């Protein structure tokens, strides 16, 4: 029973870590690219959020 609980905790930790990494990389890369081409901050942040949700959906669909 304890082994199953530990395995579940490891799986949840792995998924959460992946989500955080996807979010961080999405926001950093997309924001920096959009800001360099002259997009304002609000539009850049909204675009990053939309892309993050799409990447998250792809991650869970392909998992």
GROMACS .gro file of N, CA and C in nm, residues 1-58:
model
  174
    1UNK      N    1   0.082  -0.119   0.000
    1UNK     CA    2   0.000   0.000   0.000
    1UNK      C    3   0.087   0.126   0.000
    2UNK      N    4   0.192   0.123   0.081
    2UNK     CA    5   0.281   0.240   0.086
    2UNK      C    6   0.357   0.258  -0.045
    3UNK      N    7   0.391   0.148  -0.108
    3UNK     CA    8   0.461   0.156  -0.236
    3UNK      C    9   0.371   0.219  -0.343
    4UNK      N   10   0.243   0.185  -0.340
    4UNK     CA   11   0.149   0.242  -0.437
    4UNK      C   12   0.132   0.392  -0.412
    5UNK      N   13   0.124   0.430  -0.286
    5UNK     CA   14   0.109   0.572  -0.253
    5UNK      C   15   0.233   0.650  -0.295
    6UNK      N   16   0.350   0.593  -0.272
    6UNK     CA   17   0.475   0.659  -0.311
    6UNK      C   18   0.483   0.671  -0.463
    7UNK      N   19   0.439   0.569  -0.533
    7UNK     CA   20   0.440   0.572  -0.680
    7UNK      C   21   0.345   0.680  -0.732
    8UNK      N   22   0.229   0.691  -0.670
    8UNK     CA   23   0.133   0.793  -0.711
    8UNK      C   24   0.188   0.933  -0.684
    9UNK      N   25   0.253   0.950  -0.571
    9UNK     CA   26   0.314   1.080  -0.540
    9UNK      C   27   0.422   1.116  -0.641
   10UNK      N   28   0.501   1.019  -0.681
   10UNK     CA   29   0.605   1.043  -0.782
   10UNK      C   30   0.543   1.082  -0.916
   11UNK      N   31   0.434   1.015  -0.952
   11UNK     CA   32   0.368   1.046  -1.078
   11UNK      C   33   0.310   1.188  -1.076
   12UNK      N   34   0.247   1.225  -0.966
   12UNK     CA   35   0.189   1.359  -0.954
   12UNK      C   36   0.300   1.464  -0.956
   13UNK      N   37   0.408   1.437  -0.888
   13UNK     CA   38   0.521   1.530  -0.887
   13UNK      C   39   0.579   1.547  -1.027
   14UNK      N   40   0.588   1.438  -1.100
   14UNK     CA   41   0.639   1.445  -1.237
   14UNK      C   42   0.550   1.528  -1.328
   15UNK      N   43   0.419   1.509  -1.316
   15UNK     CA   44   0.325   1.585  -1.398
   15UNK      C   45   0.329   1.732  -1.361
   16UNK      N   46   0.331   1.763  -1.233
   16UNK     CA   47   0.335   1.903  -1.188
   16UNK      C   48   0.465   1.971  -1.234
   17UNK      N   49   0.575   1.901  -1.225
   17UNK     CA   50   0.703   1.956  -1.270
   17UNK      C   51   0.699   1.986  -1.420
   18UNK      N   52   0.642   1.894  -1.496
   18UNK     CA   53   0.631   1.914  -1.640
   18UNK      C   54   0.544   2.034  -1.672
   19UNK      N   55   0.433   2.050  -1.602
   19UNK     CA   56   0.344   2.164  -1.624
   19UNK      C   57   0.415   2.295  -1.593
   20UNK      N   58   0.489   2.298  -1.484
   20UNK     CA   59   0.561   2.419  -1.446
   20UNK      C   60   0.669   2.452  -1.550
   21UNK      N   61   0.740   2.352  -1.598
   21UNK     CA   62   0.842   2.375  -1.700
   21UNK      C   63   0.781   2.424  -1.831
   22UNK      N   64   0.669   2.364  -1.872
   22UNK     CA   65   0.602   2.410  -1.994
   22UNK      C   66   0.559   2.555  -1.978
   23UNK      N   67   0.503   2.589  -1.863
   23UNK     CA   68   0.457   2.727  -1.840
   23UNK      C   69   0.574   2.824  -1.843
   24UNK      N   70   0.679   2.792  -1.771
   24UNK     CA   71   0.793   2.883  -1.763
   24UNK      C   72   0.856   2.906  -1.899
   25UNK      N   73   0.880   2.799  -1.972
   25UNK     CA   74   0.942   2.813  -2.104
   25UNK      C   75   0.851   2.886  -2.202
   26UNK      N   76   0.722   2.857  -2.195
   26UNK     CA   77   0.627   2.925  -2.284
   26UNK      C   78   0.629   3.074  -2.259
   27UNK      N   79   0.617   3.114  -2.132
   27UNK     CA   80   0.612   3.256  -2.101
   27UNK      C   81   0.743   3.326  -2.135
   28UNK      N   82   0.854   3.264  -2.103
   28UNK     CA   83   0.983   3.327  -2.131
   28UNK      C   84   1.007   3.344  -2.281
   29UNK      N   85   0.989   3.236  -2.354
   29UNK     CA   86   1.021   3.240  -2.497
   29UNK      C   87   0.922   3.327  -2.574
   30UNK      N   88   0.793   3.305  -2.553
   30UNK     CA   89   0.693   3.379  -2.629
   30UNK      C   90   0.697   3.527  -2.594
   31UNK      N   91   0.706   3.559  -2.466
   31UNK     CA   92   0.711   3.700  -2.427
   31UNK      C   93   0.833   3.770  -2.486
   32UNK      N   94   0.948   3.706  -2.479
   32UNK     CA   95   1.067   3.772  -2.532
   32UNK      C   96   1.059   3.792  -2.683
   33UNK      N   97   1.007   3.693  -2.755
   33UNK     CA   98   0.995   3.707  -2.900
   33UNK      C   99   0.894   3.816  -2.935
   34UNK      N  100   0.779   3.814  -2.871
   34UNK     CA  101   0.676   3.913  -2.904
   34UNK      C  102   0.718   4.054  -2.864
   35UNK      N  103   0.789   4.068  -2.753
   35UNK     CA  104   0.834   4.201  -2.712
   35UNK      C  105   0.939   4.256  -2.808
   36UNK      N  106   1.023   4.168  -2.862
   36UNK     CA  107   1.126   4.213  -2.956
   36UNK      C  108   1.066   4.261  -3.088
   37UNK      N  109   0.953   4.205  -3.127
   37UNK     CA  110   0.893   4.249  -3.253
   37UNK      C  111   0.794   4.363  -3.231
   38UNK      N  112   0.783   4.412  -3.108
   38UNK     CA  113   0.706   4.533  -3.083
   38UNK      C  114   0.565   4.514  -3.033
   39UNK      N  115   0.528   4.395  -2.989
   39UNK     CA  116   0.395   4.372  -2.935
   39UNK      C  117   0.391   4.425  -2.792
   40UNK      N  118   0.280   4.488  -2.754
   40UNK     CA  119   0.271   4.544  -2.619
   40UNK      C  120   0.261   4.433  -2.514
   41UNK      N  121   0.278   4.470  -2.389
   41UNK     CA  122   0.286   4.373  -2.280
   41UNK      C  123   0.161   4.292  -2.258
   42UNK      N  124   0.045   4.356  -2.266
   42UNK     CA  125  -0.080   4.287  -2.240
   42UNK      C  126  -0.109   4.182  -2.347
   43UNK      N  127  -0.091   4.218  -2.472
   43UNK     CA  128  -0.114   4.123  -2.581
   43UNK      C  129  -0.013   4.009  -2.575
   44UNK      N  130   0.110   4.041  -2.541
   44UNK     CA  131   0.214   3.940  -2.530
   44UNK      C  132   0.180   3.840  -2.420
   45UNK      N  133   0.133   3.888  -2.307
   45UNK     CA  134   0.098   3.800  -2.196
   45UNK      C  135  -0.023   3.713  -2.231
   46UNK      N  136  -0.122   3.772  -2.295
   46UNK     CA  137  -0.241   3.696  -2.335
   46UNK      C  138  -0.204   3.586  -2.434
   47UNK      N  139  -0.119   3.619  -2.530
   47UNK     CA  140  -0.075   3.520  -2.628
   47UNK      C  141   0.002   3.407  -2.560
   48UNK      N  142   0.085   3.441  -2.463
   48UNK     CA  143   0.159   3.339  -2.388
   48UNK      C  144   0.065   3.247  -2.313
   49UNK      N  145  -0.038   3.303  -2.254
   49UNK     CA  146  -0.134   3.222  -2.178
   49UNK      C  147  -0.211   3.128  -2.270
   50UNK      N  148  -0.252   3.177  -2.385
   50UNK     CA  149  -0.325   3.093  -2.480
   50UNK      C  150  -0.235   2.980  -2.529
   51UNK      N  151  -0.111   3.011  -2.562
   51UNK     CA  152  -0.019   2.908  -2.607
   51UNK      C  153   0.009   2.805  -2.497
   52UNK      N  154   0.019   2.851  -2.373
   52UNK     CA  155   0.039   2.759  -2.260
   52UNK      C  156  -0.077   2.662  -2.249
   53UNK      N  157  -0.199   2.710  -2.260
   53UNK     CA  158  -0.316   2.622  -2.250
   53UNK      C  159  -0.316   2.521  -2.364
   54UNK      N  160  -0.280   2.565  -2.483
   54UNK     CA  161  -0.273   2.472  -2.596
   54UNK      C  162  -0.165   2.366  -2.576
   55UNK      N  163  -0.048   2.408  -2.529
   55UNK     CA  164   0.060   2.311  -2.503
   55UNK      C  165   0.021   2.214  -2.393
   56UNK      N  166  -0.048   2.263  -2.292
   56UNK     CA  167  -0.094   2.177  -2.183
   56UNK      C  168  -0.195   2.075  -2.234
   57UNK      N  169  -0.286   2.120  -2.319
   57UNK     CA  170  -0.384   2.028  -2.376
   57UNK      C  171  -0.314   1.920  -2.459
   58UNK      N  172  -0.217   1.960  -2.540
   58UNK     CA  173  -0.143   1.863  -2.620
   58UNK      C  174  -0.068   1.765  -2.530
   0.00000   0.00000   0.00000
